[in-house]
Every structure is written in structure tokens, then in C-alpha cells.
C-alpha positions as CSV (number, residue, x, y, z in Angstrom):
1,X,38.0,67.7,-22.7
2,X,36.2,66.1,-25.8
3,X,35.4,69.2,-27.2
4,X,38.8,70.8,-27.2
5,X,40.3,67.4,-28.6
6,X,37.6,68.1,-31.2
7,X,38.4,71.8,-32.0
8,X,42.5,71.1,-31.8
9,X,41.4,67.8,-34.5
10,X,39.3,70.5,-36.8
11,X,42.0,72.9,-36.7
12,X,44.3,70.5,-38.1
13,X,42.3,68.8,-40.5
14,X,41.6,72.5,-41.7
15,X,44.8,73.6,-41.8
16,X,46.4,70.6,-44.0
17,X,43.7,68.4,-44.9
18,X,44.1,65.7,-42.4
19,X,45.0,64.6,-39.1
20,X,41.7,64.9,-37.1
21,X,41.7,61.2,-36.5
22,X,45.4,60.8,-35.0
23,X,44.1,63.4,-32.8
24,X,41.0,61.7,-31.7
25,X,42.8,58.4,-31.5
26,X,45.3,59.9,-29.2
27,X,42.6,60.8,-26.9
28,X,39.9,58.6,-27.5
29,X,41.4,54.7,-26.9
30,X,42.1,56.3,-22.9
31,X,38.9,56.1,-22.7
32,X,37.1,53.5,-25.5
33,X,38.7,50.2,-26.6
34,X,40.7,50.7,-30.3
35,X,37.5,49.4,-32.1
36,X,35.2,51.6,-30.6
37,X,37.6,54.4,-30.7
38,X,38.0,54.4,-35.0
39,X,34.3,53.8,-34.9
40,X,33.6,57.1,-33.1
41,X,36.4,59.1,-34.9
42,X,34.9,58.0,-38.2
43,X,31.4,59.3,-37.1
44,X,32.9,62.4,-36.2
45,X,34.8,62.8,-39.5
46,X,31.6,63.0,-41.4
47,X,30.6,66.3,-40.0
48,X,34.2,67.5,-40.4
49,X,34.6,66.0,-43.7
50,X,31.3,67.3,-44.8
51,X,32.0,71.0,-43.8
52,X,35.1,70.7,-45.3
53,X,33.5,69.2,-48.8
54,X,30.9,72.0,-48.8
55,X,33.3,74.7,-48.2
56,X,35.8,73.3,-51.4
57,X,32.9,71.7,-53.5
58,X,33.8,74.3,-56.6
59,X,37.2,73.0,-56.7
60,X,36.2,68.8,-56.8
61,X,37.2,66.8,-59.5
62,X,35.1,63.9,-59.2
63,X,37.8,61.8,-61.4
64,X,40.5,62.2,-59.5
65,X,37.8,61.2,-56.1
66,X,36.1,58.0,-57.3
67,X,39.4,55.9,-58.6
68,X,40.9,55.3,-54.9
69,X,37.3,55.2,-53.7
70,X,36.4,52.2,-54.8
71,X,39.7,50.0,-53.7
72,X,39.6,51.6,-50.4
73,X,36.3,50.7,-49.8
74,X,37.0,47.0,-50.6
75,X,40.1,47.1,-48.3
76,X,38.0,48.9,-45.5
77,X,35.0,46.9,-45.8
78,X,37.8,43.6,-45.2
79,X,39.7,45.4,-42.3
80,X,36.7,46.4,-40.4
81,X,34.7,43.1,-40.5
82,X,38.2,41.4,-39.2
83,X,39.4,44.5,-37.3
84,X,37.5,42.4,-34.0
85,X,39.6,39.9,-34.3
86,X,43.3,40.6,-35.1
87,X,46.0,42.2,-33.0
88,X,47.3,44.9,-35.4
89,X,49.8,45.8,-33.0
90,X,52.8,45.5,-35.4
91,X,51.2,47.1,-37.9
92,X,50.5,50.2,-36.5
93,X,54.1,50.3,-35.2
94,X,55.4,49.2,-38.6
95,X,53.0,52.1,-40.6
96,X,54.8,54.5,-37.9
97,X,58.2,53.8,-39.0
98,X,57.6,54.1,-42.8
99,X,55.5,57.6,-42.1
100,X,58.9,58.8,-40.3
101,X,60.9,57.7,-43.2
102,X,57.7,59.2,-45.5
103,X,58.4,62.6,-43.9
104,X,61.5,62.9,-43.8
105,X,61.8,62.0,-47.4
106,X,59.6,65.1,-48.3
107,X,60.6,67.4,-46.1
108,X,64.7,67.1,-46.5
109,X,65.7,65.7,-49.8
110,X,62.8,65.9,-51.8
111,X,63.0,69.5,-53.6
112,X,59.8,69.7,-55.6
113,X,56.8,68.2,-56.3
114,X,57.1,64.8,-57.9
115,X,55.6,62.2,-60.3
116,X,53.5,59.2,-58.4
117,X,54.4,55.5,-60.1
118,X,51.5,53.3,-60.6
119,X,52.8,51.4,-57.8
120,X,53.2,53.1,-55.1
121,X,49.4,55.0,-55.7
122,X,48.5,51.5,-55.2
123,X,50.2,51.1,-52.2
124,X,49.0,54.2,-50.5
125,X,45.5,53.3,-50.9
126,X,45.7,49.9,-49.6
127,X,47.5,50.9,-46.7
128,X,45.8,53.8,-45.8
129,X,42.3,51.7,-46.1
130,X,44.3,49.1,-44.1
131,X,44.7,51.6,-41.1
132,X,41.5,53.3,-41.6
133,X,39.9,49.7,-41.2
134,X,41.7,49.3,-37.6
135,X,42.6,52.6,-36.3
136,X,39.8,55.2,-37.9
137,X,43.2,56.8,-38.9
138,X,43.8,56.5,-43.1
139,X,45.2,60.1,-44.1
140,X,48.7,60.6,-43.8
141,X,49.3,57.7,-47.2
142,X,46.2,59.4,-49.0
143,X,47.5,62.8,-48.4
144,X,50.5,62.0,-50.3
145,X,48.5,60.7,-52.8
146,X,46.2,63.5,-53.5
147,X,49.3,66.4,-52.9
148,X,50.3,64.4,-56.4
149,X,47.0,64.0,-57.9
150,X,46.1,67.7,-57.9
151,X,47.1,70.7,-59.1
152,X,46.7,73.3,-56.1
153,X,46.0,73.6,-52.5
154,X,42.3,74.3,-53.0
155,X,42.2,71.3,-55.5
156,X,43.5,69.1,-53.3
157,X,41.7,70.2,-49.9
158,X,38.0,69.5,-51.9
159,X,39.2,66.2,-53.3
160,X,40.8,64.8,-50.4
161,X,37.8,65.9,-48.3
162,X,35.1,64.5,-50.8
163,X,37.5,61.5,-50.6
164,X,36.9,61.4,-47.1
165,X,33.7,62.0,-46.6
166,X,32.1,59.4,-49.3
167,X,34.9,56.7,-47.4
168,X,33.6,57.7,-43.4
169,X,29.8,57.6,-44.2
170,X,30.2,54.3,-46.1
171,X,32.9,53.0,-43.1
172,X,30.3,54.0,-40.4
173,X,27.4,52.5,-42.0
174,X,29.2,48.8,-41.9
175,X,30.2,49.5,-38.2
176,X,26.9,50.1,-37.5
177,X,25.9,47.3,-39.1
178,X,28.8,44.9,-37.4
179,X,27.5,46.5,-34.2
180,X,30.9,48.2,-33.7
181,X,29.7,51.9,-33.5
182,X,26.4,51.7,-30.4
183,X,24.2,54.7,-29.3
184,X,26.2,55.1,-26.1
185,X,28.9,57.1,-28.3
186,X,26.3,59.4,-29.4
187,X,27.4,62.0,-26.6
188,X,30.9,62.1,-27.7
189,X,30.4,62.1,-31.2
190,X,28.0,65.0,-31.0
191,X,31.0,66.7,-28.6
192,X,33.5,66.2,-30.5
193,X,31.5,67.2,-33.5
194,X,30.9,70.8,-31.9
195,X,34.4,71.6,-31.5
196,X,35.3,70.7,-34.9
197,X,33.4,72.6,-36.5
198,X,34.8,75.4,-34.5
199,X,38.4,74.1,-35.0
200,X,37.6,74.0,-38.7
201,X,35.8,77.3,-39.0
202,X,38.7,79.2,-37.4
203,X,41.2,77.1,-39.9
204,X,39.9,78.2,-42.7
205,X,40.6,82.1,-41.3
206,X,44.0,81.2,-40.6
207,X,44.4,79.9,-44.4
208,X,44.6,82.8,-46.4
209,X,47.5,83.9,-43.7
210,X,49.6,80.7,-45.1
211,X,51.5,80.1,-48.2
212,X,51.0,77.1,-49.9
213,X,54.9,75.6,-49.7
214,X,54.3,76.4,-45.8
215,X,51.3,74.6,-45.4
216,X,53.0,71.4,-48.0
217,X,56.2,71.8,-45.5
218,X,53.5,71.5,-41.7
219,X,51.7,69.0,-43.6
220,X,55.0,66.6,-43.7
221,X,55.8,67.3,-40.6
222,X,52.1,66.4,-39.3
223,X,52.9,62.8,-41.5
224,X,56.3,62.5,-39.2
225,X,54.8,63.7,-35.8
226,X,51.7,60.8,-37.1
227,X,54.4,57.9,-37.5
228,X,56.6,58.7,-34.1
229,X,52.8,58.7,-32.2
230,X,52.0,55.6,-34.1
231,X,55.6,54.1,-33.1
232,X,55.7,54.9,-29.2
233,X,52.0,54.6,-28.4
């Protein structure tokens, strides 16, 4: 079972740049408390994220990578060392309703692809670090984010990854210091691992089948299905 979660989660991350960790949260929390849960979908995320960085490295823009970087690593490093200690029940229901509206936004009345206000970038990083921090799950805000930041579909898949990736080694490394993320969730991690990689590899085949609008249109509609999970669950 953990390795098909794992190859449905890389085939979805691979597809629009995110949503390997609502996946593994879906699954993972039946089994692992919340804590333990984003701690072993973060560990997984560095092999996904790092395949995925390799694969897109020609297309990074550093620049673009290393401004929401730092500010989501000071919200993480906040979130996790408290994330032990606060029901974020309300949150996650409250970050499910705004993904809905989010979604719906994009995918019904917004026409084209549009400007990002000082503002709201803010917001989208502090929330997503925010949720990252508690639920292992920070995409769906940052996705927005870097769909504005960059200029293509290759662009954005190697900055959002490299985004990623720098953001899960650094998030795992505190767990493992706070004692969050133990040696007994090496199995899973290396099973879950396995099949996305798989999930990832066959993505990327699958790609070149997809237009871009097509793959900007699923990737809203991933954001929706995120909030509606986050809302009922």
C-alpha cells in the first residue's frame, strides 16, 4: 500500500509540480499521528524533490528560488518547534476553504495569467510555510506563487522543485533534531521513496503528451480537490 501511495504522490507531483504530500497525508495520519506523518512526507519529498531538481536544473533561476526561501524557512522553523503543541484543527479547515475559493478563482473567472501584488506573495509564503510546519503539506499557496514568478512550464517545474527541495532537507533536519522524525519511519520513507520515483519517472513521459494551459487548468483543480480534502478530513 505505501508504495502505490508513493507512485500515485510522484505521479502527481510530476505531472503539476505539487501535491505529493496531500497524498501522503491522506494516507499516512491512518496510520502515524499528524506530527509524525508531515515528518515522514517531508523525508520522502527530498528524494522526489531532488529527482525532480535534477531533471529541470537547466531551467533554475536561483533569484526567483532564494527570496521565499528564506521567510519560509523562518515560518517553518516557528511552526515545527510549536507544531507539538497546538491543535491546528481550524486551520487546516480554514486553509481548505480559501484553497476552494483559490481554485475556483483560477479556474472560472480568471482568463489569463495575472500580476502578483506584493501582498498577497507575502501571504502565500507565510501560509504555505504555516501548513508545511504542521501538516508536511506547503504547495498548493507556493504553486500559485511560482505559476506567477516564472515564465514557462519548465521554468516553473525547476524553480518550484529547487524551492522544495532546499525547504524539505532544511525542515527534516530540525525534526530530526526536535526528535519528531525517529528511525522507526525509515521503512516507510524508503517505500514510499521507491514508488515515487516510479510515479515521477512515468510523469515526466506523460508530459510532453500535455499542453501547458491543460496542465495550468489540472493544476487548479488539484489546489480545489486539496482544500475540499483539507475541509472534510
Amino acid at each position: 500500500m505505501g508504495l502505490f501511495v508513493g507512485f500515485m504522490a510522484g505521479l502527481l507531483q510530476g505531472m503539476v509540480g505539487f501535491g505529493a504530500g496531500v497524498i501522503l497525508m491522506i494516507y499516512l495520519p491512518t496510520i502515524y499521528t499528524v506530527t509524525g506523518s508531515a515528518a515522514i512526507t517531508g523525508a520522502i519529498s527530498i528524494v522526489l524533490s531532488g529527482f525532480m531538481t535534477f531533471q529541470y536544473r537547466h531551467f533554475i533561476q536561483m533569484k526567483k528560488v532564494l527570496k521565499p526561501t528564506i521567510l519560509y524557512m523562518l515560518i517553518c522553523t516557528l511552526t515545527i518547534m510549536i507544531s507539538s503543541y497546538i491543535n491546528a484543527f481550524y486551520l487546516k479547515k480554514a486553509l481548505g476553504i480559501f484553497l476552494v475559493i483559490l481554485a475556483s478563482y483560477y479556474l472560472f473567472l480568471s482568463k489569463e495569467k495575472q500580476e502578483m501584488t506584493k501582498g498577497f506573495a507575502w501571504f502565500c509564503i507565510i501560509l504555505s510555510a504555516i501548513c508545511d510546519g504542521f501538516f508536511g503539506m506547503g504547495g498548493p499557496l507556493m504553486v500559485i506563487y511560482f505559476m506567477v514568478k516564472t515564465k514557462d512550464q519548465k521554468e516553473y517545474l525547476g524553480c518550484i522543485q529547487m524551492f522544495f527541495l532546499l525547504n524539505c532537507i532544511y525542515n527534516t533536519g530540525l525534526r530530526v533534531y526536535r526528535g519528531i522524525l525517529v528511525m522507526d519511519y525509515l521503512p516507510i520513507i524508503l517505500l514510499g521513496a521507491g514508488g515515487i520515483l516510479l510515479g515521477c519517472f512515468i510523469a515526466k513521459k506523460l508530459l510532453r503528451f500535455i499542453d501547458e494551459n491543460k496542465i495550468r487548468k489540472l493544476l487548479y483543480f488539484v489546489i480545489g480537490i486539496s482544500g475540499i480534502l483539507n475541509i472534510i478530513m
